[in-house]
Coordinates of C-alpha atoms in Angstrom, one line a residue:
M1 CA -229.2 13.7 -100.8
G2 CA -228.3 17.2 -102.1
K3 CA -225.6 19.6 -100.7
A4 CA -226.5 21.9 -97.8
E5 CA -227.4 25.4 -98.7
V6 CA -224.9 28.1 -98.2
G7 CA -224.9 29.8 -94.8
T8 CA -226.9 27.0 -93.1
P9 CA -225.6 25.2 -89.9
K10 CA -225.0 22.0 -91.9
Y11 CA -223.1 23.9 -94.6
L12 CA -220.7 25.5 -91.9
A13 CA -220.3 22.1 -90.2
N14 CA -219.3 20.4 -93.4
K15 CA -216.8 23.3 -94.1
M16 CA -215.2 22.9 -90.7
K17 CA -214.9 19.1 -91.1
A18 CA -213.2 19.5 -94.5
K19 CA -210.7 22.1 -93.3
G20 CA -209.1 19.8 -90.8
L21 CA -207.2 16.5 -91.2
Q22 CA -209.0 13.3 -91.6
K23 CA -208.2 9.7 -90.8
L24 CA -205.3 8.4 -93.0
R25 CA -207.0 5.2 -93.9
W26 CA -209.7 7.0 -95.7
Y27 CA -207.3 8.9 -98.0
C28 CA -206.5 7.9 -101.6
Q29 CA -203.1 9.1 -102.8
M30 CA -203.5 8.1 -106.4
C31 CA -206.7 10.3 -106.7
E32 CA -205.5 12.7 -103.9
K33 CA -209.0 12.5 -102.3
Q34 CA -209.7 12.6 -98.7
C35 CA -212.9 10.7 -97.6
R36 CA -214.7 11.7 -94.4
D37 CA -215.8 8.2 -93.2
E38 CA -215.7 4.5 -94.3
N39 CA -218.7 4.7 -96.4
G40 CA -217.5 7.5 -98.4
F41 CA -214.1 5.7 -99.1
K42 CA -215.9 2.6 -100.2
C43 CA -218.0 4.7 -102.6
H44 CA -214.9 6.2 -103.9
T45 CA -213.0 3.0 -104.5
M46 CA -215.9 1.8 -106.6
S47 CA -216.0 4.9 -108.8
E48 CA -214.9 4.9 -112.4
S49 CA -212.2 7.6 -111.9
H50 CA -210.5 5.5 -109.1
Q51 CA -210.5 2.4 -111.3
R52 CA -208.7 4.4 -114.1
Q53 CA -206.0 5.6 -111.6
L54 CA -205.5 2.0 -110.5
L55 CA -205.0 0.9 -114.0
L56 CA -202.4 3.6 -114.6
F57 CA -200.6 2.4 -111.4
A58 CA -200.6 -1.2 -112.4
D59 CA -198.9 -0.3 -115.7
S60 CA -195.7 1.2 -113.8
P61 CA -196.0 0.7 -110.0
G62 CA -192.3 1.5 -109.5
K63 CA -192.5 4.8 -111.2
F64 CA -195.4 6.1 -109.0
L65 CA -193.8 4.6 -105.8
H66 CA -190.6 6.2 -106.5
S67 CA -192.3 9.6 -107.3
F68 CA -194.3 9.5 -104.0
S69 CA -191.2 8.6 -102.0
K70 CA -189.1 11.3 -103.5
E71 CA -191.8 14.0 -102.9
F72 CA -192.2 12.9 -99.3
S73 CA -188.5 12.8 -98.7
D74 CA -187.9 16.3 -100.3
G75 CA -190.7 17.9 -98.2
Y76 CA -189.5 16.3 -95.0
M77 CA -185.8 17.4 -95.6
E78 CA -186.9 20.9 -96.8
L79 CA -188.9 21.4 -93.5
L80 CA -185.9 20.0 -91.4
R81 CA -183.5 22.3 -93.2
R82 CA -185.6 25.6 -93.0
R83 CA -187.2 25.0 -89.7
F84 CA -184.6 23.3 -87.5
G85 CA -181.3 23.7 -89.4
T86 CA -178.4 21.6 -88.0
K87 CA -180.0 21.3 -84.5
R88 CA -180.6 17.8 -83.1
T89 CA -184.3 17.3 -83.3
N90 CA -186.8 14.6 -82.6
A91 CA -187.8 13.0 -86.0
N92 CA -191.5 12.6 -84.9
K93 CA -191.7 16.3 -84.1
I94 CA -190.7 17.1 -87.7
Y95 CA -193.1 14.6 -89.0
Q96 CA -196.0 16.0 -87.1
E97 CA -195.3 19.4 -88.5
Y98 CA -195.0 18.0 -92.0
I99 CA -198.4 16.3 -91.9
A100 CA -200.0 19.3 -90.5
H101 CA -200.2 20.5 -94.2
K102 CA -203.4 19.2 -95.8
E103 CA -201.8 18.5 -99.2
H104 CA -198.8 16.5 -98.0
I105 CA -197.7 13.1 -99.3
H106 CA -198.8 10.3 -97.0
M107 CA -196.3 7.8 -95.8
N108 CA -198.5 4.8 -96.7
A109 CA -197.9 5.8 -100.4
T110 CA -194.1 5.6 -100.1
R111 CA -191.6 2.7 -100.0
W112 CA -191.2 3.1 -96.1
L113 CA -193.6 1.4 -93.8
T114 CA -192.7 3.4 -90.7
L115 CA -191.1 6.7 -89.7
S116 CA -188.1 4.7 -88.1
D117 CA -187.4 2.9 -91.4
Y118 CA -187.3 6.3 -93.2
V119 CA -184.9 7.8 -90.6
K120 CA -182.6 4.8 -90.8
W121 CA -182.5 5.3 -94.5
L122 CA -181.6 8.9 -94.2
G123 CA -178.7 7.9 -91.9
R124 CA -177.5 5.3 -94.2
T125 CA -177.4 7.6 -97.2
G126 CA -175.5 10.4 -95.2
Q127 CA -178.2 13.0 -95.3
V128 CA -178.6 13.3 -91.6
V129 CA -176.9 12.0 -88.4
A130 CA -179.6 9.7 -86.8
D131 CA -179.4 8.3 -83.3
E132 CA -182.0 6.3 -81.2
T133 CA -182.7 7.2 -77.6
E134 CA -185.4 6.3 -75.1
K135 CA -187.4 9.2 -76.4
G136 CA -187.3 8.0 -79.9
W137 CA -185.3 8.7 -83.1
F138 CA -183.4 12.0 -83.3
V139 CA -181.9 13.5 -86.5
T140 CA -179.2 16.2 -87.1
Y141 CA -179.1 17.8 -90.6
I142 CA -175.8 17.7 -92.4
D143 CA -175.6 21.0 -94.5
R144 CA -173.6 20.4 -97.7
S145 CA -175.1 23.3 -99.6
P146 CA -172.6 25.6 -101.6
E147 CA -173.3 28.5 -99.3
A148 CA -172.4 26.3 -96.3
M149 CA -169.3 25.0 -98.0
E150 CA -168.2 28.5 -99.0
K151 CA -168.8 29.7 -95.4
Q152 CA -166.6 26.9 -94.0
A153 CA -163.9 27.6 -96.6
K154 CA -163.8 31.2 -95.4
A155 CA -163.5 30.2 -91.9
D156 CA -160.7 27.8 -92.7
R157 CA -158.8 30.4 -94.5
K158 CA -159.2 32.9 -91.7
E159 CA -158.0 30.2 -89.3
K160 CA -155.0 29.5 -91.4
M161 CA -154.1 33.3 -91.6
E162 CA -154.3 33.5 -87.8
K163 CA -152.2 30.4 -87.4
D164 CA -149.5 31.8 -89.8
D165 CA -149.4 34.9 -87.6
E166 CA -149.1 32.8 -84.4
E167 CA -146.2 30.8 -86.0
R168 CA -144.3 33.9 -87.1
M169 CA -144.7 35.3 -83.6
T170 CA -143.6 32.0 -82.0
D171 CA -140.5 31.7 -84.3
F172 CA -139.6 35.5 -83.3
I173 CA -139.9 34.7 -79.6
E174 CA -137.8 31.6 -80.0
K175 CA -135.1 33.5 -81.9
Q176 CA -135.0 36.2 -79.1
I177 CA -134.8 33.5 -76.4
K178 CA -131.9 31.8 -78.2
K179 CA -130.1 35.1 -78.6
A180 CA -130.5 35.9 -74.9
K181 CA -129.1 32.5 -73.9
S182 CA -126.1 33.0 -76.2
K183 CA -125.3 36.4 -74.6
E184 CA -125.5 34.8 -71.1
G185 CA -123.1 32.1 -72.1
D186 CA -120.5 34.7 -73.4
E187 CA -120.7 36.6 -70.2
D188 CA -120.0 33.4 -68.1
E189 CA -117.0 32.6 -70.3
Q190 CA -115.4 36.0 -69.5
E191 CA -113.0 36.2 -66.6
K192 CA -114.4 37.6 -63.4
Y193 CA -112.1 39.7 -61.1
T194 CA -112.5 39.5 -57.3
E195 CA -111.4 41.8 -54.5
L196 CA -108.0 41.2 -53.0
K197 CA -108.4 40.0 -49.5
R198 CA -105.7 38.8 -46.9
E199 CA -106.5 35.5 -45.2
S200 CA -104.7 36.5 -41.9
A201 CA -103.2 39.8 -40.9
E202 CA -100.1 38.3 -39.3
E203 CA -98.8 36.6 -42.4
P204 CA -96.8 38.8 -44.8
L205 CA -98.3 39.9 -48.0
K206 CA -96.8 38.0 -51.0
L207 CA -97.2 39.0 -54.6
D208 CA -96.4 36.5 -57.3
I209 CA -95.7 38.7 -60.3
R210 CA -94.5 36.9 -63.5
L211 CA -92.6 39.2 -65.8
E212 CA -92.2 38.0 -69.4
K213 CA -89.0 38.6 -71.2
K214 CA -88.8 41.3 -73.7
F215 CA -89.4 40.2 -77.2
Q216 CA -86.2 39.7 -79.1
P217 CA -86.1 39.6 -82.9
E218 CA -85.4 36.3 -84.7
S219 CA -82.0 37.5 -85.8
I220 CA -80.8 37.8 -82.2
L221 CA -82.5 34.8 -80.4
G222 CA -82.9 32.5 -83.3
K223 CA -85.8 30.5 -84.6
S224 CA -85.6 27.8 -81.8
A225 CA -86.0 30.3 -79.0
L226 CA -89.1 31.8 -80.6
L227 CA -90.6 28.4 -81.0
S228 CA -89.9 27.6 -77.4
K229 CA -91.4 30.8 -76.1
R230 CA -94.5 30.3 -78.3
S231 CA -95.0 26.8 -77.0
S232 CA -94.6 28.0 -73.3
T233 CA -97.2 30.7 -73.7
E234 CA -99.5 28.2 -75.4
V235 CA -99.1 25.9 -72.4
D236 CA -99.9 28.7 -69.9
E237 CA -102.9 29.6 -71.9
K238 CA -104.2 26.1 -71.8
V239 CA -103.5 25.7 -68.1
F240 CA -105.2 29.0 -67.0
K241 CA -107.9 29.1 -69.6
K242 CA -111.3 28.6 -68.0
P243 CA -113.1 25.6 -69.4
K244 CA -116.6 26.2 -71.1
V245 CA -119.6 25.1 -69.2
P246 CA -121.7 22.9 -71.4
T247 CA -125.3 24.0 -71.9
S248 CA -128.2 21.9 -70.8
E249 CA -129.9 22.2 -74.1
P250 CA -128.1 21.5 -77.3
A251 CA -128.3 24.3 -80.0
R252 CA -130.7 23.5 -82.7
S253 CA -129.0 23.3 -86.1
A254 CA -130.2 25.0 -89.3
L255 CA -131.3 21.7 -90.7
D256 CA -133.8 21.2 -87.9
D257 CA -135.2 24.6 -88.5
I258 CA -135.7 23.8 -92.1
I259 CA -137.4 20.4 -91.2
K260 CA -139.6 22.2 -88.8
L261 CA -140.7 24.9 -91.3
E262 CA -141.3 22.1 -94.0
E263 CA -143.5 20.1 -91.6
A264 CA -145.5 23.2 -90.8
K265 CA -146.0 23.9 -94.4
K266 CA -147.0 20.3 -95.2
E267 CA -149.4 20.4 -92.1
R268 CA -151.2 23.5 -93.5
E269 CA -151.6 22.0 -97.0
N270 CA -152.6 18.5 -96.1
R271 CA -155.0 19.1 -93.1
K272 CA -158.5 18.5 -94.5
D273 CA -162.0 18.1 -93.1
Y274 CA -162.2 14.7 -94.6
W275 CA -160.0 11.7 -93.8
L276 CA -161.5 8.4 -95.4
H277 CA -158.9 6.3 -97.4
R278 CA -159.2 2.9 -99.0
N279 CA -158.0 -0.3 -97.2
I280 CA -158.0 1.1 -93.6
V281 CA -159.8 -0.4 -90.6
V282 CA -162.5 1.8 -89.0
K283 CA -165.0 1.4 -86.2
F284 CA -168.8 2.1 -86.7
I285 CA -169.8 4.4 -83.8
S286 CA -173.4 5.1 -84.7
K287 CA -176.5 3.4 -83.2
S288 CA -178.6 4.2 -86.2
M289 CA -178.3 0.5 -87.3
G290 CA -179.1 -0.8 -83.8
D291 CA -176.7 -2.6 -81.5
K292 CA -175.7 -5.2 -84.1
Y293 CA -173.3 -3.0 -85.8
Y294 CA -172.4 -0.6 -82.9
K295 CA -168.7 -0.7 -82.2
Q296 CA -168.0 -3.2 -84.9
K297 CA -164.9 -2.9 -87.0
A298 CA -164.9 -2.7 -90.8
V299 CA -162.6 -2.1 -93.7
V300 CA -163.1 0.8 -96.1
Q301 CA -163.4 -0.7 -99.7
E302 CA -164.3 2.6 -101.6
V303 CA -164.4 6.2 -100.9
I304 CA -167.5 8.2 -102.4
D305 CA -167.5 11.9 -102.6
K306 CA -164.7 12.3 -100.0
Y307 CA -167.2 12.2 -97.1
R308 CA -168.8 8.8 -97.6
A309 CA -167.5 5.4 -97.9
K310 CA -168.5 1.9 -98.8
I311 CA -167.4 -0.4 -95.8
K312 CA -167.4 -4.2 -95.2
F313 CA -167.8 -5.5 -91.7
L314 CA -165.0 -7.8 -90.7
D315 CA -167.3 -10.2 -88.5
T316 CA -170.4 -10.4 -90.6
G317 CA -169.1 -9.5 -94.1
E318 CA -172.1 -7.2 -94.7
K319 CA -171.6 -4.0 -96.7
L320 CA -172.9 -0.5 -96.2
K321 CA -172.5 3.1 -97.5
V322 CA -172.0 5.4 -94.6
D323 CA -170.8 9.0 -93.8
Q324 CA -167.5 9.6 -92.1
A325 CA -169.4 11.1 -89.1
H326 CA -170.5 7.6 -88.2
L327 CA -166.8 6.3 -88.2
E328 CA -163.6 6.6 -86.3
T329 CA -160.2 5.4 -86.7
V330 CA -158.6 2.3 -85.1
I331 CA -155.2 2.2 -83.3
P332 CA -153.4 -1.2 -83.8
A333 CA -150.7 -2.7 -81.5
L334 CA -147.1 -1.6 -81.5
D335 CA -144.9 -2.2 -84.6
K336 CA -148.2 -2.8 -86.8
P337 CA -148.6 -1.1 -90.1
I338 CA -150.8 2.1 -90.1
L339 CA -151.9 4.8 -92.6
V340 CA -151.5 8.5 -91.8
V341 CA -155.1 9.7 -92.9
N342 CA -154.7 13.5 -92.2
G343 CA -152.0 16.1 -91.4
A344 CA -148.5 16.8 -92.7
Y345 CA -147.7 13.1 -93.6
R346 CA -151.2 12.4 -95.1
G347 CA -151.2 9.2 -97.3
S348 CA -147.9 7.9 -95.9
E349 CA -147.7 4.2 -94.6
A350 CA -145.8 3.9 -91.3
L351 CA -145.3 1.7 -88.2
L352 CA -146.7 2.4 -84.8
K353 CA -143.8 2.7 -82.4
K354 CA -145.0 4.4 -79.2
L355 CA -148.4 5.2 -77.6
D356 CA -149.0 8.3 -75.3
E357 CA -152.4 7.8 -73.6
R358 CA -152.2 11.2 -71.7
K359 CA -151.8 13.2 -74.8
Y360 CA -153.9 10.9 -77.0
A361 CA -151.0 10.8 -79.4
V362 CA -148.7 8.2 -81.0
S363 CA -145.1 8.1 -82.4
I364 CA -144.7 6.6 -85.8
E365 CA -141.9 5.6 -88.3
I366 CA -142.5 6.2 -91.9
S367 CA -142.0 2.8 -93.7
R368 CA -142.3 3.8 -97.4
G369 CA -141.4 6.6 -99.7
P370 CA -138.5 9.2 -99.8
L371 CA -139.0 9.9 -96.0
K372 CA -138.5 6.1 -95.1
G373 CA -137.1 5.9 -91.5
R374 CA -138.1 9.2 -90.3
I375 CA -139.6 9.3 -86.7
V376 CA -142.7 11.5 -86.1
D377 CA -143.9 12.2 -82.6
N378 CA -147.1 13.6 -81.2
V379 CA -149.4 12.3 -84.0
Q380 CA -153.0 12.5 -82.8
Y381 CA -155.1 9.4 -82.6
E382 CA -157.7 10.6 -85.3
D383 CA -154.9 11.3 -87.9
V384 CA -153.8 7.5 -88.1
S385 CA -155.6 4.2 -88.6
K386 CA -154.8 0.6 -88.8
L387 CA -154.1 -0.8 -92.3
Y388 CA -156.1 -3.9 -93.4
D389 CA -154.0 -7.1 -93.9
V390 CA -155.2 -8.8 -97.0

């Protein structure tokens, strides 16, 4: 049967059918040919060109499967990056927009059987944050492009400069408060004069005037007289001298100020946006792998590219490569070893001494290194994690 002539209703109907998407089961990815019905697909599979493509696929099936999978993943991720950015989006919505293009790579030609398997793989490789809900799988793109990293670095530098200005202003205010307190203390120590008042009008007024003897040179009175006078005046001063009132807050020494400045400097230098370390115990908080691994504890065996890690679950012994966004730190019992994973004392081993649940902070004692024995208070939960006991 020949083709319909140009301009006829049959020709227009064929054009309209060819423009839209057809059924996926009648599409041949190797030949990139879409058949309109089952009979057409059967005829295509019996053709010589299709048989040649099958022979090529049989020579190296892994090569073709990897190529199709990579093209599908690149197209899906490019659409997610350009169309939705870092917004949390339904994975099926992105897939429907992706397959709306006629020349797309079909999923039955890739190594993933379903869209759920593909989304789980994206979550395991750290390309997206995947979570499952009643409405299906949702994904959030993790932007690690050079432009995004540079933008984040500029924001961090700006925040650091603002923090430095705030710290300088705080130090200036503290010095002013300290200076004002010292002036108030000096005024209290000075003698205060009161008005002379008689207790009763009937009693005579008595004045107790003590006149000191006129000073005599040592040649007249002798050395012993001078010593006796000096001792008596010292006694009078001790008797009538007003005692100093102790202040409620002890004055901070210069050493404390130096330690505080040193800790602030170390905090600015060691505060990073990544915190993974080897041999720490973490908790898997993502539902991308199902309820089997949710809230399960694991040990970090290897850190990959600062943001990803190879972990081993403590209960099952299974190993995974995950992003740090899927993990959180673990707080042990008191007097147990921990590792400071972020902040001023990053990388230091310590012992957990106190837990403050209201402030979500802990007090630790450094157990190794030159700072051994130092007590550090108000360390946030996310800055410390339990050390794994081998």
